Coordinates of C-alpha atoms (C1' of nucleotides) in Angstrom, one line a residue:
Chain C
M1 CA 109.8 111.5 71.5
G2 CA 108.0 108.5 70.9
R3 CA 111.0 107.2 69.1
S4 CA 112.3 103.8 70.7
P5 CA 115.9 103.5 71.8
C6 CA 118.0 101.8 69.3
C7 CA 119.0 99.2 71.8
D8 CA 117.1 97.2 74.3
E9 CA 117.4 99.2 77.4
K10 CA 116.4 95.7 79.6
A11 CA 118.9 94.1 78.1
D12 CA 121.6 95.4 80.7
L13 CA 124.1 96.3 77.9
K14 CA 127.4 97.3 78.9
K15 CA 128.3 100.8 78.9
G16 CA 131.3 102.9 79.4
P17 CA 135.1 102.2 78.1
W18 CA 136.0 99.4 76.0
T19 CA 138.4 96.7 77.2
P20 CA 140.9 95.1 74.5
E21 CA 139.1 91.7 74.4
E22 CA 135.8 93.7 73.4
D23 CA 137.7 95.7 70.8
K24 CA 139.3 92.3 69.4
K25 CA 136.0 90.8 69.1
L26 CA 134.6 93.7 67.2
V27 CA 137.4 94.1 64.9
D28 CA 137.6 90.5 64.2
Y29 CA 134.0 90.0 63.5
I30 CA 134.0 93.5 61.0
T31 CA 137.1 92.3 59.3
A32 CA 135.7 88.8 58.5
H33 CA 132.3 90.0 57.7
G34 CA 131.8 93.6 57.6
H35 CA 129.6 95.6 59.6
G36 CA 126.0 94.6 58.1
S37 CA 123.4 95.8 60.4
W38 CA 124.8 97.5 63.6
R39 CA 121.8 96.5 65.4
S40 CA 122.4 92.7 65.1
L41 CA 126.2 93.1 65.0
P42 CA 126.6 92.8 68.7
K43 CA 124.8 89.8 69.3
L44 CA 126.9 88.1 65.9
A45 CA 129.9 89.6 67.2
G46 CA 129.3 88.3 70.9
L47 CA 129.6 91.5 72.5
N48 CA 127.2 92.6 75.1
R49 CA 127.1 96.4 73.8
C50 CA 124.4 98.3 72.1
G51 CA 125.2 98.5 68.2
K52 CA 125.2 102.1 68.3
S53 CA 128.3 101.8 70.6
C54 CA 130.0 99.3 68.7
R55 CA 129.6 101.6 65.6
L56 CA 130.7 104.4 67.6
R57 CA 133.7 102.5 68.7
W58 CA 134.6 101.3 65.1
T59 CA 134.1 104.6 63.4
N60 CA 135.8 106.6 65.9
Y61 CA 138.6 104.5 67.3
L62 CA 139.2 100.9 65.3
R63 CA 139.0 101.8 62.0
P64 CA 141.9 100.9 60.3
D65 CA 142.5 104.2 58.5
I66 CA 142.1 106.6 61.4
K67 CA 145.0 109.3 61.9
R68 CA 145.9 109.1 65.2
G69 CA 148.6 112.1 66.6
K70 CA 148.6 115.6 67.1
F71 CA 147.0 117.3 64.4
S72 CA 149.2 119.4 62.2
E73 CA 149.0 123.3 61.5
E74 CA 147.8 122.8 58.1
E75 CA 145.1 120.4 59.6
E76 CA 144.3 123.4 62.3
R77 CA 144.2 125.8 59.3
I78 CA 141.7 123.6 57.7
I79 CA 139.5 122.9 60.4
I80 CA 139.2 126.8 61.2
H81 CA 138.7 127.8 57.6
L82 CA 136.1 124.7 57.5
H83 CA 134.2 126.0 60.6
S84 CA 134.2 129.4 59.5
V85 CA 131.9 128.2 56.4
L86 CA 130.2 125.2 57.9
G87 CA 129.8 125.5 61.5
N88 CA 129.5 122.6 63.6
K89 CA 129.3 120.3 60.9
W90 CA 131.7 118.2 62.2
S91 CA 131.5 115.2 59.8
R92 CA 131.4 117.4 56.9
I93 CA 134.9 119.1 57.9
A94 CA 136.0 115.4 58.8
A95 CA 135.1 114.5 55.2
H96 CA 138.3 116.9 54.2
L97 CA 140.4 115.6 56.7
P98 CA 141.5 112.0 55.6
G99 CA 142.0 110.1 58.7
R100 CA 140.2 112.4 61.4
T101 CA 137.2 111.8 62.7
D102 CA 134.3 114.0 63.4
N103 CA 134.6 113.2 67.4
E104 CA 138.1 114.2 66.9
I105 CA 137.7 117.1 65.3
K106 CA 135.0 118.2 67.4
N107 CA 136.8 117.5 70.6
F108 CA 139.9 119.1 69.1
W109 CA 137.7 122.4 68.3
N110 CA 136.5 122.4 71.8
T111 CA 139.3 121.9 73.7
Y112 CA 142.0 123.5 71.8
L113 CA 140.8 126.0 68.8
R114 CA 137.9 127.3 70.4
K115 CA 139.9 128.5 73.6
K116 CA 142.5 129.8 71.0
L117 CA 140.4 131.8 68.8
L118 CA 138.6 133.3 72.1
H119 CA 142.1 134.1 73.4
M120 CA 142.9 136.0 70.3
G121 CA 139.6 138.0 70.5
I122 CA 138.1 136.2 67.6
D123 CA 134.6 134.9 68.5
P124 CA 134.7 130.9 67.9
N125 CA 131.0 130.9 66.8
T126 CA 131.0 133.8 64.2
H127 CA 134.8 134.1 63.4
K128 CA 134.5 137.3 63.4
P129 CA 136.2 139.7 66.4
R130 CA 134.6 139.3 69.7
T131 CA 132.0 142.1 70.2
D132 CA 131.1 141.1 73.6
L133 CA 131.2 143.6 76.3
N134 CA 133.9 142.1 78.4
H135 CA 136.2 141.4 75.5
L136 CA 135.0 145.2 74.2
L137 CA 136.5 146.4 77.5
N138 CA 139.5 144.5 77.1
L139 CA 139.9 146.3 73.9
S140 CA 139.5 149.5 75.5
Q141 CA 143.0 148.5 77.3
L142 CA 144.4 147.7 74.6
L143 CA 143.7 151.0 72.8
S144 CA 145.7 152.7 75.4
S145 CA 148.6 150.0 74.9
S146 CA 148.6 150.2 71.1
H147 CA 148.8 154.2 71.8
L148 CA 152.0 153.1 73.8
I149 CA 153.3 150.5 71.6
M150 CA 152.8 153.1 68.3
N151 CA 154.8 155.4 69.8
T152 CA 157.4 153.4 71.0
T153 CA 157.7 151.4 68.0
S154 CA 157.1 153.2 65.2
T155 CA 161.0 153.1 64.2
T156 CA 161.7 149.7 65.1
I157 CA 160.8 146.2 64.0
S158 CA 157.6 145.0 66.1
T159 CA 157.3 141.6 67.1
P160 CA 154.2 139.5 66.1
L161 CA 152.9 140.1 69.6
E162 CA 153.2 143.8 69.2
N163 CA 151.6 143.7 65.7
A164 CA 148.8 141.7 67.0
L165 CA 147.9 144.3 70.1
K166 CA 148.2 146.8 67.3
L167 CA 145.7 145.1 65.1
Q168 CA 143.2 144.5 68.1
A169 CA 143.4 148.1 68.7
D170 CA 142.9 149.2 65.8
A171 CA 140.2 147.1 64.9
A172 CA 138.2 148.3 67.9
H173 CA 139.0 151.7 66.8
Q174 CA 137.1 151.1 63.3
Y175 CA 134.7 148.6 64.4
M176 CA 133.3 151.0 66.7
A177 CA 133.2 154.1 64.4
K178 CA 131.8 152.2 61.8
I179 CA 129.2 150.9 63.8
Q180 CA 128.5 154.5 64.7
M181 CA 128.5 155.8 61.2
L182 CA 126.2 152.9 60.0
Q183 CA 123.8 153.7 63.0
N184 CA 123.7 156.9 61.7
L185 CA 122.9 155.5 58.1
M186 CA 120.3 153.6 59.4
Q187 CA 118.6 156.5 61.4
V188 CA 118.6 158.2 58.2
M189 CA 117.3 155.6 55.9
T190 CA 114.2 155.2 58.5
S191 CA 113.2 158.4 59.0
N192 CA 114.2 160.1 55.5
S193 CA 112.8 158.8 52.3
T194 CA 114.5 161.1 50.1
I195 CA 117.8 158.4 50.4
S196 CA 115.8 155.8 48.8
N197 CA 117.7 155.7 45.7
T198 CA 120.5 154.5 47.7
A199 CA 118.0 152.0 49.5
Q200 CA 116.0 151.2 46.1
N201 CA 116.6 148.0 46.3
I202 CA 115.6 147.5 49.8
E203 CA 111.7 146.4 50.0
S204 CA 111.3 147.9 53.8
I205 CA 113.4 148.1 57.2
N206 CA 112.4 144.8 58.8
P207 CA 114.6 142.1 60.6
S208 CA 115.7 140.6 57.5
T209 CA 117.1 143.7 55.9
L210 CA 119.0 144.5 59.2
L211 CA 120.6 141.3 59.1
G212 CA 121.6 142.6 55.5
V213 CA 123.2 145.3 57.3
Q214 CA 124.9 143.2 59.9
N215 CA 126.2 141.3 57.5
N216 CA 128.0 144.7 55.8
L217 CA 129.3 144.8 59.4
H218 CA 130.4 141.7 59.2
I219 CA 132.5 142.4 55.9
F220 CA 133.9 145.2 57.6
E221 CA 135.0 143.2 60.4
G222 CA 136.4 140.9 57.9
Q223 CA 138.3 143.6 56.2
I224 CA 139.5 144.9 59.6
M225 CA 140.7 141.7 60.9
G226 CA 141.6 139.7 57.8
Y227 CA 145.1 138.7 56.1
D228 CA 144.8 141.7 54.0
Q229 CA 145.0 144.2 57.1
I230 CA 147.9 142.3 58.4
Q231 CA 149.5 142.8 55.6
N232 CA 148.7 146.4 54.6
L233 CA 147.7 148.0 57.5
G234 CA 145.0 150.9 57.0
N235 CA 144.7 149.8 53.6
I236 CA 141.3 148.3 53.2
V237 CA 140.4 146.8 49.9
P238 CA 137.1 144.8 49.5
V239 CA 137.5 142.1 47.0
C240 CA 134.9 141.4 44.3
P241 CA 133.3 138.5 44.0
N242 CA 135.0 137.6 40.9
E243 CA 138.3 137.8 42.5
Y244 CA 136.8 135.7 45.3
S245 CA 136.0 133.0 42.5
K246 CA 139.6 133.3 41.2
A247 CA 141.1 133.1 44.6
I248 CA 138.6 129.6 45.1
D249 CA 140.2 128.1 41.9
M250 CA 143.6 128.6 43.8
N251 CA 142.7 127.5 47.0
P252 CA 144.8 125.2 48.4
W253 CA 142.3 123.5 50.2
A254 CA 140.0 123.1 47.8
S255 CA 142.2 121.0 45.6
S256 CA 143.2 119.2 49.0
E257 CA 139.7 118.1 49.3
S258 CA 140.0 116.2 45.7
G259 CA 143.3 115.5 46.0
G260 CA 143.6 114.4 49.8
R261 CA 140.9 112.0 49.0
T262 CA 141.9 110.4 45.6
G263 CA 143.7 107.5 47.2
G264 CA 140.4 106.2 48.8
G265 CA 138.2 106.9 45.5
D266 CA 135.8 109.6 45.8
G267 CA 136.3 109.6 49.8
V268 CA 132.8 110.9 50.4
D269 CA 131.0 108.4 49.5
H270 CA 132.1 107.0 53.0
Q271 CA 129.9 109.8 54.3
K272 CA 126.3 109.6 54.4
N273 CA 125.9 112.4 51.7
S274 CA 125.1 111.5 48.5
A275 CA 127.0 112.6 45.5
D276 CA 124.5 115.1 44.7
D277 CA 124.7 116.5 48.1
E278 CA 128.3 116.4 48.2
G279 CA 128.2 118.4 45.2
I280 CA 126.1 121.0 46.8
H281 CA 127.9 120.9 49.8
D282 CA 131.2 121.7 48.2
Q283 CA 129.8 124.4 46.2
N284 CA 128.0 125.9 49.3
I285 CA 131.9 126.0 50.3
D286 CA 133.0 127.6 47.7
Q287 CA 130.1 130.1 47.4
L288 CA 129.9 131.2 51.1
P289 CA 132.3 134.0 52.0
R290 CA 135.3 133.6 53.7
L291 CA 134.2 135.3 56.9
V292 CA 137.5 135.5 58.1
S293 CA 140.7 134.7 57.1
S294 CA 142.4 131.3 58.9
A295 CA 146.1 132.4 58.8
P296 CA 146.2 134.7 61.6
F297 CA 145.3 132.5 63.8
T298 CA 148.2 130.4 63.3
G299 CA 150.1 132.8 64.9
R300 CA 153.7 131.6 63.7
T301 CA 152.4 131.6 59.9
S302 CA 150.2 134.4 59.9
F303 CA 153.3 136.7 60.1
S304 CA 156.3 135.0 59.1
N305 CA 155.0 132.3 56.4
H306 CA 151.9 134.2 55.0
T307 CA 152.9 133.8 51.0
E308 CA 151.5 130.2 50.8
N309 CA 147.8 131.2 51.0
K310 CA 148.1 134.6 50.0
S311 CA 145.5 133.9 47.4
D312 CA 142.7 132.4 49.7
H313 CA 143.6 135.0 52.4
S314 CA 142.4 137.7 49.7
A315 CA 139.2 136.1 49.6
I316 CA 137.1 138.2 51.9
V317 CA 133.7 138.4 49.9
H318 CA 130.4 139.7 50.6
S319 CA 128.0 136.7 51.9
P320 CA 125.4 136.2 49.1
T321 CA 122.7 137.0 51.9
S322 CA 123.9 140.4 51.6
T323 CA 123.2 140.7 47.8
V324 CA 119.7 142.9 48.6
F325 CA 122.2 145.3 49.8
E326 CA 124.0 145.5 46.7
D327 CA 123.9 149.3 46.9
W328 CA 125.0 149.0 50.1
E329 CA 127.8 146.9 48.8
K330 CA 128.8 149.5 46.2
L331 CA 129.1 151.9 49.3
M332 CA 131.2 149.6 51.2
D333 CA 133.2 149.2 48.0
D334 CA 133.6 153.1 47.3
E335 CA 134.9 153.6 50.7
S336 CA 138.6 154.7 50.0
S337 CA 139.2 156.8 52.5
E338 CA 137.6 157.8 56.3
S339 CA 136.7 161.2 54.6
Y340 CA 134.2 159.2 52.3
W341 CA 132.7 157.9 55.7
K342 CA 132.9 161.4 57.6
D343 CA 131.3 163.2 54.6
I344 CA 128.2 160.8 54.9
I345 CA 127.7 161.2 58.4
E346 CA 128.0 165.1 58.2
L347 CA 125.5 164.4 55.4
T348 CA 123.2 162.4 57.4
S349 CA 123.5 163.8 61.0
Chain U
dA1 C1' 153.1 113.6 99.1
dA2 C1' 148.4 115.2 98.5
dT3 C1' 145.0 118.0 97.0
dA4 C1' 142.9 121.2 93.4
dC5 C1' 142.3 122.5 89.2
dA6 C1' 142.8 122.2 84.1
dT7 C1' 143.0 119.5 80.0
dA8 C1' 142.1 115.9 76.4
dC9 C1' 139.5 112.7 74.5
dA10 C1' 136.5 108.6 74.5
dA11 C1' 131.8 107.4 75.0
dC12 C1' 126.9 108.6 75.5
dC13 C1' 122.3 110.5 74.6
dG14 C1' 118.7 112.6 72.3
dC15 C1' 117.4 114.2 67.8
dC16 C1' 117.2 114.1 63.1
dC17 C1' 117.5 112.6 58.4
dC18 C1' 116.9 109.0 54.9
dC19 C1' 115.2 105.1 52.7
dG20 C1' 112.4 101.1 52.0
dG21 C1' 108.2 98.7 53.0
Chain B
dA1 C1' 101.6 109.6 51.1
dC2 C1' 102.6 107.9 55.1
dC3 C1' 105.2 105.3 58.7
dG4 C1' 109.0 103.4 61.3
dG5 C1' 114.0 101.7 61.5
dG6 C1' 118.6 102.2 60.8
dG7 C1' 122.1 105.3 60.8
dG8 C1' 124.6 109.4 61.2
dC9 C1' 125.4 113.8 63.5
dG10 C1' 125.7 117.3 67.2
dG11 C1' 126.1 118.2 72.0
dT12 C1' 127.2 116.7 76.2
dT13 C1' 128.9 113.8 80.2
dG14 C1' 132.5 111.1 82.2
dT15 C1' 136.6 109.5 83.0
dA16 C1' 141.9 109.6 82.8
dT17 C1' 146.0 112.1 82.8
dG18 C1' 148.6 115.9 83.6
dT19 C1' 149.8 120.2 85.8
dA20 C1' 150.0 123.8 89.7
dT21 C1' 149.9 125.1 94.3

DNA sequence: AATACATACAACCGCCCCCGG
DNA sequence: ACCGGGGGCGGTTGTATGTAT
């Protein structure tokens, strides 16, 4: 791009790790004068550094309000939850974690949480069960092991690991079966116009509608892997949007967002987002679906300490983007038993 | 003890957005 | 309305430290 670099490349500015002396100069200057223009700061502070480098050093390391040290389980849950809603918007996630920087959260995600989710069979990008071939192959092994577990532990108290294995295997069974069902449905919808009643809100079968189907598939996944599923194996109960909004009201994270930042005023004003933007942002957080419960990821809390976030975990809802598929959703909501889907398949095949 | 490998995290880079002129 | 600069963001790299062989 034609854009000029933020710093004069010919100036032979220092790069790499900061020395304690440089840190002191930077801290002393900002303490005395504020950072002002980052571009002019290095010269004024007597630093042979790029202004951008100074800004990063300050915001990520030297700022006095930075909380250092290990992330707590609560912070872990918040990060996973926010990432499921916001994606890699590290600065926005950081806005909900006072004292944590976007860089720190990003590093924590990339080095720890991401691997943790992968290990648990969750796609860290989508926060849904992994569906890549390799993982499905692994799941096939889980299927056989799950039979073993189910047969041997049916009358005994199972361990969290066994529960996890059962869930994974169960999820694989149901996931594959439902994909098959939906494929059959799609086949019929595209070939049989008599089903147009069901699809009256669907303009045509195009990529966007396929996306809608995909969304509903994801709803299944959320149900399969969600908290309710863990609490009540085999009892898949969709949550209506109203219930979700209620759940949001009771969302401890939503309250902590304001509560956690009351100490520093509105808190968010430190970010570049304007108040309006933040409003939209928070609104989006509330409106967007809880794609998958975060609690199960934490392992220890998911099986033993499940009551603390129960309202939140029930908040598995449909994506706003799938509103076109209200009929689909009705279909999904009516799914009270496997026989229901068997009937559909028999009807459509 | 030496080496290889893994992990954590600080720092950099390039792009994008916002805002003022 | 357009343009350019400043600042912010997300992705990536580099380096220090820890762990296994």
